[in-house]
Amino acid sequence: MTDQPQPLFSAVDALLAAVDGGGVLPALDERVRLREAAGLTQAAVAQALGVRVASIEAWEAGRAEPKAERLEAYRRLLEGLSRRFPASAAPSGSTEAPPRPDPGAAPPSAPVAPAAAPAAPSRPAAPGRQPARRAEGKQSAACLRTAAAGGTDPRFENGPLAVVDVEDGQVRAYCTGGLVLDVPAKSLAALVDWTLVEAKLGQPKLSGPGKDADPLLVLTQAALERYGLPVTLTDEERLAGRIPEGHRAVKQLTRAHWKLTKRGFGPWARIYRPATGSERACVQLCIPSWHALDTRHWGEAGQLPPAELARVLGAYASRVMTPRGSTAVTGLELMTALHPPTRASRPDADGKRYSEHNPGSLGQNPVDCAPCEAPDGHPLLADLPRFHVRGPGEKLFEEAYDWARPMTDDECMLRHLVGIDVNMAFAAGANGLTVGLGEATHVKAPAFDPKLPGSWLVDLSHIDLSQVKVGREWVELDASLLPSPFTPKGERPEGPAWYATPTVAYAAELGYEVRPIEAYVRHESGRYLDGWYQRLRDAYLATMSDLGVGADLAPDDFLTAMDGYRARDPELAIVVSAIKATVKGGLGKLRERPRGEGWKPGQPWRALSRPTWRPDIRAAVISRTRTNLHRKIVKHAAFTGQYPVAILSDCVVYAANGPSPLDFLPYREGKPLPGGFKLGVNPGLVKHEGTQSVLWGEEVRERFDAPELNLARYIKDGTVTDADSGE
């Protein structure tokens, strides 16, 4: 034995130690099999582990291996999947994949057998009762494209939320994935206790320094009656946004030592007790019959049966986050969840940690906007005369396009008006955008820096769109057929005006000199919205993929897949609408205006106390979105000689000989014009919005005697009313 080479023994011992310590991962084929058996994409695994998709590809191909905490997390995932999908589960020679769960479904560890309790209950179940089961109905209509909201966290094994309903006298909670729990709670206070103690509902935090999402209960009308709440609100209650503080349900919660937020008991009520240490005790309620789910964004979701409603909200929660209110509120909360204002410090000499500023976040305290960024009525403008109207030289006015022009004679000879719409345009505008994180600094006659976020007073009236620089070449265009990129109405500026950094940078890109007169710049900056964009992009692409619209389709196939995609799964189509509304609403919340509450001009309003009240960030995103669109329009005009007839926000209308976008988009061998419009589902690419005849457009404008009526507003279905025309 002494003659055996010791290095070989050492190597064997090291290998055994790696096996015992969990450092050896399954074979490459097994890694792929486990992921595909669970219906998980590489993007879903990458998102859960906080790495790029390329890393997952490398791990599965053997080109690289995860390190440190990523190794432990990846091993834990594979071990969990191997328990759920053992290699012997499929018959020998079978090629059929196991059924894939729904979007937003609870993880496979959730109880499915009648004998399995939903949690470790503090009270026994009634004799003969089945505490947990699967609801009947459509539960496998679409494949799971992202990790389930609860993940493998045993605290939240039943998913992020439940729809509470009453059936045959029994209260039941419909969770994601078709799971149904019997609810023993006899009162509203007991329901809150049950949710926190037994239901195992919630969602893990989205970032390291963040907080876990509170469980969400959606109360149906039957549940409202059961727990002593009104089925609908009176007109007075609806305007107040809450039921009276003297309502018996509110008193019942108070007696049980539960509290409500300042917004009271409304459609999105939050019931809590003050946190003790890191432990939170908070449950959020969503009440559809009190108009919690806005039909503009959630469609008819509020009318769905409990299991279907749980599927819709569960898919949204797993891919975006557990709703915290309206889609606008959730969009704003998602920014904070991904970039919490504080984090734990390094341990001091005594091993204690303290709360400190989290780099890259907006911090805990609000910062003042610049005077030019302040909306009318802001306290910074309290000294202005009462009826003073601020012009472009006093006010930053970055908004989306609302522009149209009369058609030329040549365009009138064509047959069709074709609208194309930019997918997730404002999300794409936020991607990679550097925004200010701290306070603004006022400077006089600064040199323009396109990398410095801020607001700039500069005269861009000298820029002539008839000669602009496209790439490295100067091109000649018909400026009369183009909107100005510097104003929402497309009018050429007449003198100095305030602009966000992306607008001024685009002016320089067109080949013209810019000389700011003054500016409010923010030296502390970062790409604050990148994670927000990526989360919403992945949610949108995953849901569209479930609806049959993939990200790598050829132009013809993409147009075919988009035709009637909502009808393939109306419930997931609702999720798509909600994701889009989350983008626009979240950005809108960055400059939230007063909402009643007895506000008077010149006084502060509630939103100003938030660190996320940042009109400069909203302006920068809109500025970049508008200039991105103008850049594509210029590229298209320079290459094809075609100009838009109308633009509304992210929809552009062109005259064409055919009814399809392919009748005017310059594809060559399946490849689009570089830097121009490209058909596809990804944010920033375009889809077909609608087609009407040129005769329809001329008839509408003639009927309302409006040669510049914005036809982009009606291109989708062609419906125009007298109210739309302003008459």
mmCIF file of C-alpha atoms in Angstrom, residues 79-402:
data_model
loop_
_atom_site.group_PDB
_atom_site.id
_atom_site.type_symbol
_atom_site.label_atom_id
_atom_site.label_comp_id
_atom_site.label_asym_id
_atom_site.label_seq_id
_atom_site.Cartn_x
_atom_site.Cartn_y
_atom_site.Cartn_z
ATOM 1 C CA GLU A 79 -32.087 18.102 -6.764
ATOM 2 C CA GLY A 80 -35.601 19.459 -6.372
ATOM 3 C CA LEU A 81 -36.427 18.659 -9.977
ATOM 4 C CA SER A 82 -34.954 15.152 -9.703
ATOM 5 C CA ARG A 83 -37.310 14.399 -6.802
ATOM 6 C CA ARG A 84 -40.280 15.609 -8.812
ATOM 7 C CA PHE A 85 -39.243 14.096 -12.128
ATOM 8 C CA PRO A 86 -37.206 10.938 -11.458
ATOM 9 C CA ALA A 87 -35.593 9.299 -14.472
ATOM 10 C CA SER A 88 -37.727 6.172 -14.003
ATOM 11 C CA ALA A 89 -40.992 8.126 -14.084
ATOM 12 C CA ALA A 90 -41.388 7.776 -17.845
ATOM 13 C CA PRO A 91 -41.923 4.314 -19.417
ATOM 14 C CA SER A 92 -38.920 2.846 -21.185
ATOM 15 C CA GLY A 93 -38.687 4.168 -24.720
ATOM 16 C CA SER A 94 -41.367 6.788 -24.102
ATOM 17 C CA THR A 95 -40.735 10.162 -25.690
ATOM 18 C CA GLU A 96 -43.742 11.894 -24.201
ATOM 19 C CA ALA A 97 -42.823 14.757 -21.905
ATOM 20 C CA PRO A 98 -44.632 15.071 -18.583
ATOM 21 C CA PRO A 99 -47.474 17.599 -18.521
ATOM 22 C CA ARG A 100 -46.274 21.137 -17.932
ATOM 23 C CA PRO A 101 -47.848 23.336 -15.296
ATOM 24 C CA ASP A 102 -49.698 26.570 -15.868
ATOM 25 C CA PRO A 103 -48.151 30.033 -15.781
ATOM 26 C CA GLY A 104 -48.237 31.158 -12.182
ATOM 27 C CA ALA A 105 -48.822 27.592 -10.998
ATOM 28 C CA ALA A 106 -47.801 26.633 -7.501
ATOM 29 C CA PRO A 107 -44.596 24.590 -7.352
ATOM 30 C CA PRO A 108 -44.981 20.813 -7.530
ATOM 31 C CA SER A 109 -44.366 20.532 -3.799
ATOM 32 C CA ALA A 110 -47.803 22.029 -3.098
ATOM 33 C CA PRO A 111 -50.231 19.454 -1.613
ATOM 34 C CA VAL A 112 -52.280 17.590 -4.163
ATOM 35 C CA ALA A 113 -53.644 14.560 -2.338
ATOM 36 C CA PRO A 114 -56.749 14.862 -0.167
ATOM 37 C CA ALA A 115 -54.818 13.573 2.831
ATOM 38 C CA ALA A 116 -52.103 16.201 2.554
ATOM 39 C CA ALA A 117 -52.668 19.324 4.611
ATOM 40 C CA PRO A 118 -51.950 22.693 3.012
ATOM 41 C CA ALA A 119 -49.676 23.663 5.862
ATOM 42 C CA ALA A 120 -48.973 22.793 9.449
ATOM 43 C CA PRO A 121 -52.384 23.893 10.734
ATOM 44 C CA SER A 122 -52.839 25.269 14.201
ATOM 45 C CA ARG A 123 -56.317 23.721 14.364
ATOM 46 C CA PRO A 124 -57.435 20.295 13.113
ATOM 47 C CA ALA A 125 -59.495 19.983 9.966
ATOM 48 C CA ALA A 126 -63.121 19.079 10.357
ATOM 49 C CA PRO A 127 -63.863 15.333 10.008
ATOM 50 C CA GLY A 128 -64.409 14.310 6.427
ATOM 51 C CA ARG A 129 -63.114 17.600 5.009
ATOM 52 C CA GLN A 130 -60.536 17.595 2.242
ATOM 53 C CA PRO A 131 -58.132 20.403 3.160
ATOM 54 C CA ALA A 132 -56.472 20.553 -0.254
ATOM 55 C CA ARG A 133 -57.350 19.431 -3.745
ATOM 56 C CA ARG A 134 -57.057 20.495 -7.340
ATOM 57 C CA ALA A 135 -59.750 22.581 -8.955
ATOM 58 C CA GLU A 136 -61.327 21.288 -12.121
ATOM 59 C CA GLY A 137 -61.106 23.289 -15.305
ATOM 60 C CA LYS A 138 -58.426 24.557 -17.649
ATOM 61 C CA GLN A 139 -55.166 24.023 -15.821
ATOM 62 C CA SER A 140 -52.721 23.044 -18.574
ATOM 63 C CA ALA A 141 -53.607 25.243 -21.517
ATOM 64 C CA ALA A 142 -50.184 26.878 -21.638
ATOM 65 C CA CYS A 143 -46.642 25.913 -20.774
ATOM 66 C CA LEU A 144 -44.750 27.437 -17.893
ATOM 67 C CA ARG A 145 -42.133 29.823 -19.245
ATOM 68 C CA THR A 146 -40.920 31.325 -15.989
ATOM 69 C CA ALA A 147 -40.281 29.969 -12.537
ATOM 70 C CA ALA A 148 -43.355 29.651 -10.348
ATOM 71 C CA ALA A 149 -43.893 32.518 -7.960
ATOM 72 C CA GLY A 150 -43.338 30.430 -4.884
ATOM 73 C CA GLY A 151 -40.263 28.707 -6.249
ATOM 74 C CA THR A 152 -38.945 26.053 -3.881
ATOM 75 C CA ASP A 153 -39.379 28.228 -0.782
ATOM 76 C CA PRO A 154 -41.403 26.102 1.662
ATOM 77 C CA ARG A 155 -42.832 29.236 3.276
ATOM 78 C CA PHE A 156 -44.773 30.014 0.103
ATOM 79 C CA GLU A 157 -45.378 26.552 -1.300
ATOM 80 C CA ASN A 158 -49.015 27.362 -2.128
ATOM 81 C CA GLY A 159 -48.142 30.327 -4.324
ATOM 82 C CA PRO A 160 -48.386 34.097 -3.994
ATOM 83 C CA LEU A 161 -52.149 34.509 -3.717
ATOM 84 C CA ALA A 162 -55.548 32.898 -3.359
ATOM 85 C CA VAL A 163 -59.073 33.724 -4.485
ATOM 86 C CA VAL A 164 -61.433 33.245 -1.551
ATOM 87 C CA ASP A 165 -64.948 32.076 -2.427
ATOM 88 C CA VAL A 166 -67.884 30.373 -0.719
ATOM 89 C CA GLU A 167 -69.317 27.199 -2.226
ATOM 90 C CA ASP A 168 -72.096 25.144 -0.611
ATOM 91 C CA GLY A 169 -71.543 27.000 2.628
ATOM 92 C CA GLN A 170 -67.819 26.199 2.747
ATOM 93 C CA VAL A 171 -65.154 28.897 2.380
ATOM 94 C CA ARG A 172 -62.447 27.840 -0.045
ATOM 95 C CA ALA A 173 -59.206 29.440 -1.215
ATOM 96 C CA TYR A 174 -58.354 28.870 -4.874
ATOM 97 C CA CYS A 175 -54.595 29.053 -5.272
ATOM 98 C CA THR A 176 -52.396 28.992 -8.345
ATOM 99 C CA GLY A 177 -51.961 25.703 -10.174
ATOM 100 C CA GLY A 178 -55.511 24.577 -9.389
ATOM 101 C CA LEU A 179 -54.866 24.010 -5.675
ATOM 102 C CA VAL A 180 -57.919 24.495 -3.437
ATOM 103 C CA LEU A 181 -57.656 24.951 0.327
ATOM 104 C CA ASP A 182 -60.518 24.746 2.810
ATOM 105 C CA VAL A 183 -60.649 27.884 4.946
ATOM 106 C CA PRO A 184 -61.801 27.412 8.549
ATOM 107 C CA ALA A 185 -61.877 31.144 9.394
ATOM 108 C CA LYS A 186 -65.282 32.394 10.565
ATOM 109 C CA SER A 187 -64.428 36.097 10.710
ATOM 110 C CA LEU A 188 -62.342 38.584 8.756
ATOM 111 C CA ALA A 189 -59.752 38.799 11.556
ATOM 112 C CA ALA A 190 -59.548 34.998 11.677
ATOM 113 C CA LEU A 191 -59.095 34.946 7.885
ATOM 114 C CA VAL A 192 -56.058 37.213 8.211
ATOM 115 C CA ASP A 193 -54.641 34.990 10.965
ATOM 116 C CA TRP A 194 -55.200 31.845 8.882
ATOM 117 C CA THR A 195 -53.485 33.416 5.893
ATOM 118 C CA LEU A 196 -50.345 34.219 7.869
ATOM 119 C CA VAL A 197 -50.214 31.036 9.970
ATOM 120 C CA GLU A 198 -51.509 28.222 7.790
ATOM 121 C CA ALA A 199 -52.028 29.231 4.163
ATOM 122 C CA LYS A 200 -48.352 29.325 3.131
ATOM 123 C CA LEU A 201 -48.975 32.138 0.677
ATOM 124 C CA GLY A 202 -46.497 34.780 -0.405
ATOM 125 C CA GLN A 203 -43.625 35.374 -2.779
ATOM 126 C CA PRO A 204 -39.852 35.525 -2.187
ATOM 127 C CA LYS A 205 -38.126 38.872 -2.544
ATOM 128 C CA LEU A 206 -36.953 39.898 -5.999
ATOM 129 C CA SER A 207 -33.569 41.208 -4.867
ATOM 130 C CA GLY A 208 -31.123 40.540 -2.072
ATOM 131 C CA PRO A 209 -31.856 43.572 0.137
ATOM 132 C CA GLY A 210 -35.584 43.454 -0.622
ATOM 133 C CA LYS A 211 -38.587 42.094 1.258
ATOM 134 C CA ASP A 212 -40.786 39.102 0.615
ATOM 135 C CA ALA A 213 -44.142 39.908 -0.932
ATOM 136 C CA ASP A 214 -47.100 39.793 1.413
ATOM 137 C CA PRO A 215 -49.810 37.216 0.678
ATOM 138 C CA LEU A 216 -52.718 38.454 -1.425
ATOM 139 C CA LEU A 217 -56.327 37.390 -0.886
ATOM 140 C CA VAL A 218 -58.890 38.120 -3.595
ATOM 141 C CA LEU A 219 -62.402 38.211 -2.157
ATOM 142 C CA THR A 220 -65.352 37.248 -4.344
ATOM 143 C CA GLN A 221 -68.819 38.661 -3.744
ATOM 144 C CA ALA A 222 -69.815 35.533 -1.839
ATOM 145 C CA ALA A 223 -66.746 35.895 0.386
ATOM 146 C CA LEU A 224 -67.584 39.550 1.031
ATOM 147 C CA GLU A 225 -71.044 38.587 2.237
ATOM 148 C CA ARG A 226 -69.600 35.803 4.386
ATOM 149 C CA TYR A 227 -67.210 38.166 6.161
ATOM 150 C CA GLY A 228 -69.620 41.055 6.638
ATOM 151 C CA LEU A 229 -68.380 43.360 3.891
ATOM 152 C CA PRO A 230 -70.506 45.190 1.318
ATOM 153 C CA VAL A 231 -70.669 43.530 -2.098
ATOM 154 C CA THR A 232 -70.416 46.926 -3.812
ATOM 155 C CA LEU A 233 -69.500 50.401 -2.678
ATOM 156 C CA THR A 234 -71.918 53.287 -2.520
ATOM 157 C CA ASP A 235 -71.194 56.346 -4.657
ATOM 158 C CA GLU A 236 -69.865 58.145 -1.591
ATOM 159 C CA GLU A 237 -67.622 55.213 -0.627
ATOM 160 C CA ARG A 238 -66.392 54.845 -4.188
ATOM 161 C CA LEU A 239 -65.354 58.502 -4.329
ATOM 162 C CA ALA A 240 -63.657 58.193 -0.935
ATOM 163 C CA GLY A 241 -61.962 54.976 -2.052
ATOM 164 C CA ARG A 242 -62.860 53.142 1.166
ATOM 165 C CA ILE A 243 -65.624 52.054 3.500
ATOM 166 C CA PRO A 244 -66.189 54.186 6.623
ATOM 167 C CA GLU A 245 -63.883 53.717 9.591
ATOM 168 C CA GLY A 246 -66.945 52.977 11.679
ATOM 169 C CA HIS A 247 -67.897 49.931 9.615
ATOM 170 C CA ARG A 248 -68.261 46.815 11.743
ATOM 171 C CA ALA A 249 -65.609 44.944 9.750
ATOM 172 C CA VAL A 250 -63.069 47.686 10.450
ATOM 173 C CA LYS A 251 -63.999 47.689 14.144
ATOM 174 C CA GLN A 252 -63.605 43.915 14.234
ATOM 175 C CA LEU A 253 -60.071 44.196 12.882
ATOM 176 C CA THR A 254 -59.248 46.934 15.405
ATOM 177 C CA ARG A 255 -60.459 44.777 18.301
ATOM 178 C CA ALA A 256 -58.146 42.010 17.057
ATOM 179 C CA HIS A 257 -55.245 44.527 17.084
ATOM 180 C CA TRP A 258 -54.948 44.701 13.302
ATOM 181 C CA LYS A 259 -54.257 48.006 11.587
ATOM 182 C CA LEU A 260 -55.040 49.503 8.180
ATOM 183 C CA THR A 261 -52.827 51.799 6.134
ATOM 184 C CA LYS A 262 -53.740 55.462 5.704
ATOM 185 C CA ARG A 263 -55.750 54.587 2.599
ATOM 186 C CA GLY A 264 -58.182 52.658 4.815
ATOM 187 C CA PHE A 265 -60.285 49.662 3.834
ATOM 188 C CA GLY A 266 -60.631 50.056 0.081
ATOM 189 C CA PRO A 267 -60.363 47.911 -3.060
ATOM 190 C CA TRP A 268 -56.697 47.164 -2.261
ATOM 191 C CA ALA A 269 -56.695 47.088 1.542
ATOM 192 C CA ARG A 270 -53.572 46.242 3.533
ATOM 193 C CA ILE A 271 -54.117 44.718 6.985
ATOM 194 C CA TYR A 272 -51.058 44.531 9.219
ATOM 195 C CA ARG A 273 -49.481 44.567 12.629
ATOM 196 C CA PRO A 274 -46.224 46.473 13.218
ATOM 197 C CA ALA A 275 -43.233 44.341 12.262
ATOM 198 C CA THR A 276 -41.144 42.780 15.001
ATOM 199 C CA GLY A 277 -37.571 42.524 13.799
ATOM 200 C CA SER A 278 -37.522 41.085 10.289
ATOM 201 C CA GLU A 279 -40.868 39.329 10.690
ATOM 202 C CA ARG A 280 -43.746 40.990 8.819
ATOM 203 C CA ALA A 281 -47.408 40.371 9.541
ATOM 204 C CA CYS A 282 -49.334 41.841 6.631
ATOM 205 C CA VAL A 283 -52.054 40.587 4.294
ATOM 206 C CA GLN A 284 -53.331 42.451 1.263
ATOM 207 C CA LEU A 285 -56.889 42.190 0.003
ATOM 208 C CA CYS A 286 -58.067 42.651 -3.582
ATOM 209 C CA ILE A 287 -61.803 43.167 -4.032
ATOM 210 C CA PRO A 288 -62.848 42.976 -7.705
ATOM 211 C CA SER A 289 -66.458 44.025 -7.106
ATOM 212 C CA TRP A 290 -65.109 47.274 -5.628
ATOM 213 C CA HIS A 291 -63.355 47.910 -8.963
ATOM 214 C CA ALA A 292 -59.922 46.784 -7.810
ATOM 215 C CA LEU A 293 -59.248 45.299 -11.256
ATOM 216 C CA ASP A 294 -59.609 48.144 -13.747
ATOM 217 C CA THR A 295 -61.344 46.795 -16.860
ATOM 218 C CA ARG A 296 -59.090 48.952 -19.073
ATOM 219 C CA HIS A 297 -56.136 46.828 -18.008
ATOM 220 C CA TRP A 298 -57.620 43.603 -16.622
ATOM 221 C CA GLY A 299 -60.524 43.218 -19.036
ATOM 222 C CA GLU A 300 -63.175 40.904 -17.618
ATOM 223 C CA ALA A 301 -60.838 39.276 -15.104
ATOM 224 C CA GLY A 302 -63.041 40.400 -12.223
ATOM 225 C CA GLN A 303 -65.925 38.352 -13.654
ATOM 226 C CA LEU A 304 -63.963 35.101 -13.986
ATOM 227 C CA PRO A 305 -64.699 32.063 -11.784
ATOM 228 C CA PRO A 306 -62.342 31.755 -8.791
ATOM 229 C CA ALA A 307 -59.988 29.136 -10.279
ATOM 230 C CA GLU A 308 -59.606 31.058 -13.539
ATOM 231 C CA LEU A 309 -59.059 34.349 -11.724
ATOM 232 C CA ALA A 310 -56.372 32.699 -9.589
ATOM 233 C CA ARG A 311 -54.696 31.506 -12.795
ATOM 234 C CA VAL A 312 -54.671 35.005 -14.330
ATOM 235 C CA LEU A 313 -53.410 36.791 -11.227
ATOM 236 C CA GLY A 314 -50.996 33.965 -10.451
ATOM 237 C CA ALA A 315 -49.420 34.178 -13.901
ATOM 238 C CA TYR A 316 -49.002 37.928 -13.469
ATOM 239 C CA ALA A 317 -47.563 37.490 -9.974
ATOM 240 C CA SER A 318 -45.050 34.834 -11.016
ATOM 241 C CA ARG A 319 -43.805 36.823 -13.981
ATOM 242 C CA VAL A 320 -44.063 40.415 -12.734
ATOM 243 C CA MET A 321 -44.759 40.448 -8.985
ATOM 244 C CA THR A 322 -47.665 40.001 -6.619
ATOM 245 C CA PRO A 323 -50.033 42.901 -7.407
ATOM 246 C CA ARG A 324 -49.731 45.733 -4.898
ATOM 247 C CA GLY A 325 -52.681 47.731 -6.218
ATOM 248 C CA SER A 326 -53.460 48.972 -9.703
ATOM 249 C CA THR A 327 -51.099 48.078 -12.528
ATOM 250 C CA ALA A 328 -49.612 51.579 -12.158
ATOM 251 C CA VAL A 329 -48.935 51.077 -8.444
ATOM 252 C CA THR A 330 -47.464 47.653 -9.127
ATOM 253 C CA GLY A 331 -45.227 49.066 -11.858
ATOM 254 C CA LEU A 332 -43.823 51.589 -9.405
ATOM 255 C CA GLU A 333 -43.504 49.046 -6.605
ATOM 256 C CA LEU A 334 -41.582 46.757 -8.969
ATOM 257 C CA MET A 335 -38.917 49.450 -9.366
ATOM 258 C CA THR A 336 -38.482 49.617 -5.592
ATOM 259 C CA ALA A 337 -38.580 45.830 -5.172
ATOM 260 C CA LEU A 338 -35.716 45.459 -7.636
ATOM 261 C CA HIS A 339 -33.751 48.402 -6.163
ATOM 262 C CA PRO A 340 -34.634 48.659 -2.444
ATOM 263 C CA PRO A 341 -33.556 51.970 -0.910
ATOM 264 C CA THR A 342 -31.479 50.371 1.850
ATOM 265 C CA ARG A 343 -29.398 47.301 2.518
ATOM 266 C CA ALA A 344 -27.664 45.759 5.513
ATOM 267 C CA SER A 345 -24.172 47.094 6.169
ATOM 268 C CA ARG A 346 -21.102 44.990 6.795
ATOM 269 C CA PRO A 347 -20.787 43.801 10.399
ATOM 270 C CA ASP A 348 -19.064 46.253 12.708
ATOM 271 C CA ALA A 349 -16.535 45.330 15.375
ATOM 272 C CA ASP A 350 -19.336 43.888 17.521
ATOM 273 C CA GLY A 351 -20.811 41.920 14.639
ATOM 274 C CA LYS A 352 -23.843 44.186 14.311
ATOM 275 C CA ARG A 353 -25.273 45.313 10.988
ATOM 276 C CA TYR A 354 -27.036 48.573 10.242
ATOM 277 C CA SER A 355 -29.256 49.892 7.505
ATOM 278 C CA GLU A 356 -27.370 51.846 4.859
ATOM 279 C CA HIS A 357 -28.055 53.335 1.435
ATOM 280 C CA ASN A 358 -28.306 50.743 -1.310
ATOM 281 C CA PRO A 359 -26.136 51.954 -4.244
ATOM 282 C CA GLY A 360 -28.078 52.294 -7.478
ATOM 283 C CA SER A 361 -31.383 52.978 -5.734
ATOM 284 C CA LEU A 362 -33.295 56.224 -5.275
ATOM 285 C CA GLY A 363 -32.738 56.139 -1.518
ATOM 286 C CA GLN A 364 -35.223 56.637 1.300
ATOM 287 C CA ASN A 365 -35.739 60.393 1.053
ATOM 288 C CA PRO A 366 -37.418 62.315 -1.767
ATOM 289 C CA VAL A 367 -35.391 64.837 -3.735
ATOM 290 C CA ASP A 368 -36.650 68.106 -5.139
ATOM 291 C CA CYS A 369 -37.206 68.349 -8.852
ATOM 292 C CA ALA A 370 -35.824 71.246 -10.860
ATOM 293 C CA PRO A 371 -38.247 74.188 -11.339
ATOM 294 C CA CYS A 372 -38.545 73.409 -15.060
ATOM 295 C CA GLU A 373 -39.435 69.780 -14.235
ATOM 296 C CA ALA A 374 -42.186 70.709 -11.783
ATOM 297 C CA PRO A 375 -45.758 70.249 -13.040
ATOM 298 C CA ASP A 376 -48.234 73.090 -12.709
ATOM 299 C CA GLY A 377 -49.386 73.587 -9.140
ATOM 300 C CA HIS A 378 -46.134 72.334 -7.588
ATOM 301 C CA PRO A 379 -44.959 74.157 -4.437
ATOM 302 C CA LEU A 380 -41.846 75.355 -6.304
ATOM 303 C CA LEU A 381 -44.174 77.421 -8.508
ATOM 304 C CA ALA A 382 -46.246 78.917 -5.709
ATOM 305 C CA ASP A 383 -44.893 82.413 -6.377
ATOM 306 C CA LEU A 384 -46.010 82.496 -10.013
ATOM 307 C CA PRO A 385 -49.067 84.622 -10.879
ATOM 308 C CA ARG A 386 -52.291 82.670 -10.557
ATOM 309 C CA PHE A 387 -53.139 82.406 -14.265
ATOM 310 C CA HIS A 388 -49.587 82.335 -15.584
ATOM 311 C CA VAL A 389 -49.053 79.823 -18.401
ATOM 312 C CA ARG A 390 -45.507 78.548 -18.656
ATOM 313 C CA GLY A 391 -44.028 78.270 -22.111
ATOM 314 C CA PRO A 392 -41.314 75.962 -23.485
ATOM 315 C CA GLY A 393 -38.614 78.205 -22.017
ATOM 316 C CA GLU A 394 -39.983 77.649 -18.502
ATOM 317 C CA LYS A 395 -41.305 74.107 -18.547
ATOM 318 C CA LEU A 396 -39.900 70.725 -19.540
ATOM 319 C CA PHE A 397 -42.517 69.195 -21.815
ATOM 320 C CA GLU A 398 -41.427 65.720 -22.907
ATOM 321 C CA GLU A 399 -44.460 63.775 -24.085
ATOM 322 C CA ALA A 400 -45.290 61.114 -26.656
ATOM 323 C CA TYR A 401 -46.201 61.995 -30.239
ATOM 324 C CA ASP A 402 -49.659 63.177 -31.292
#
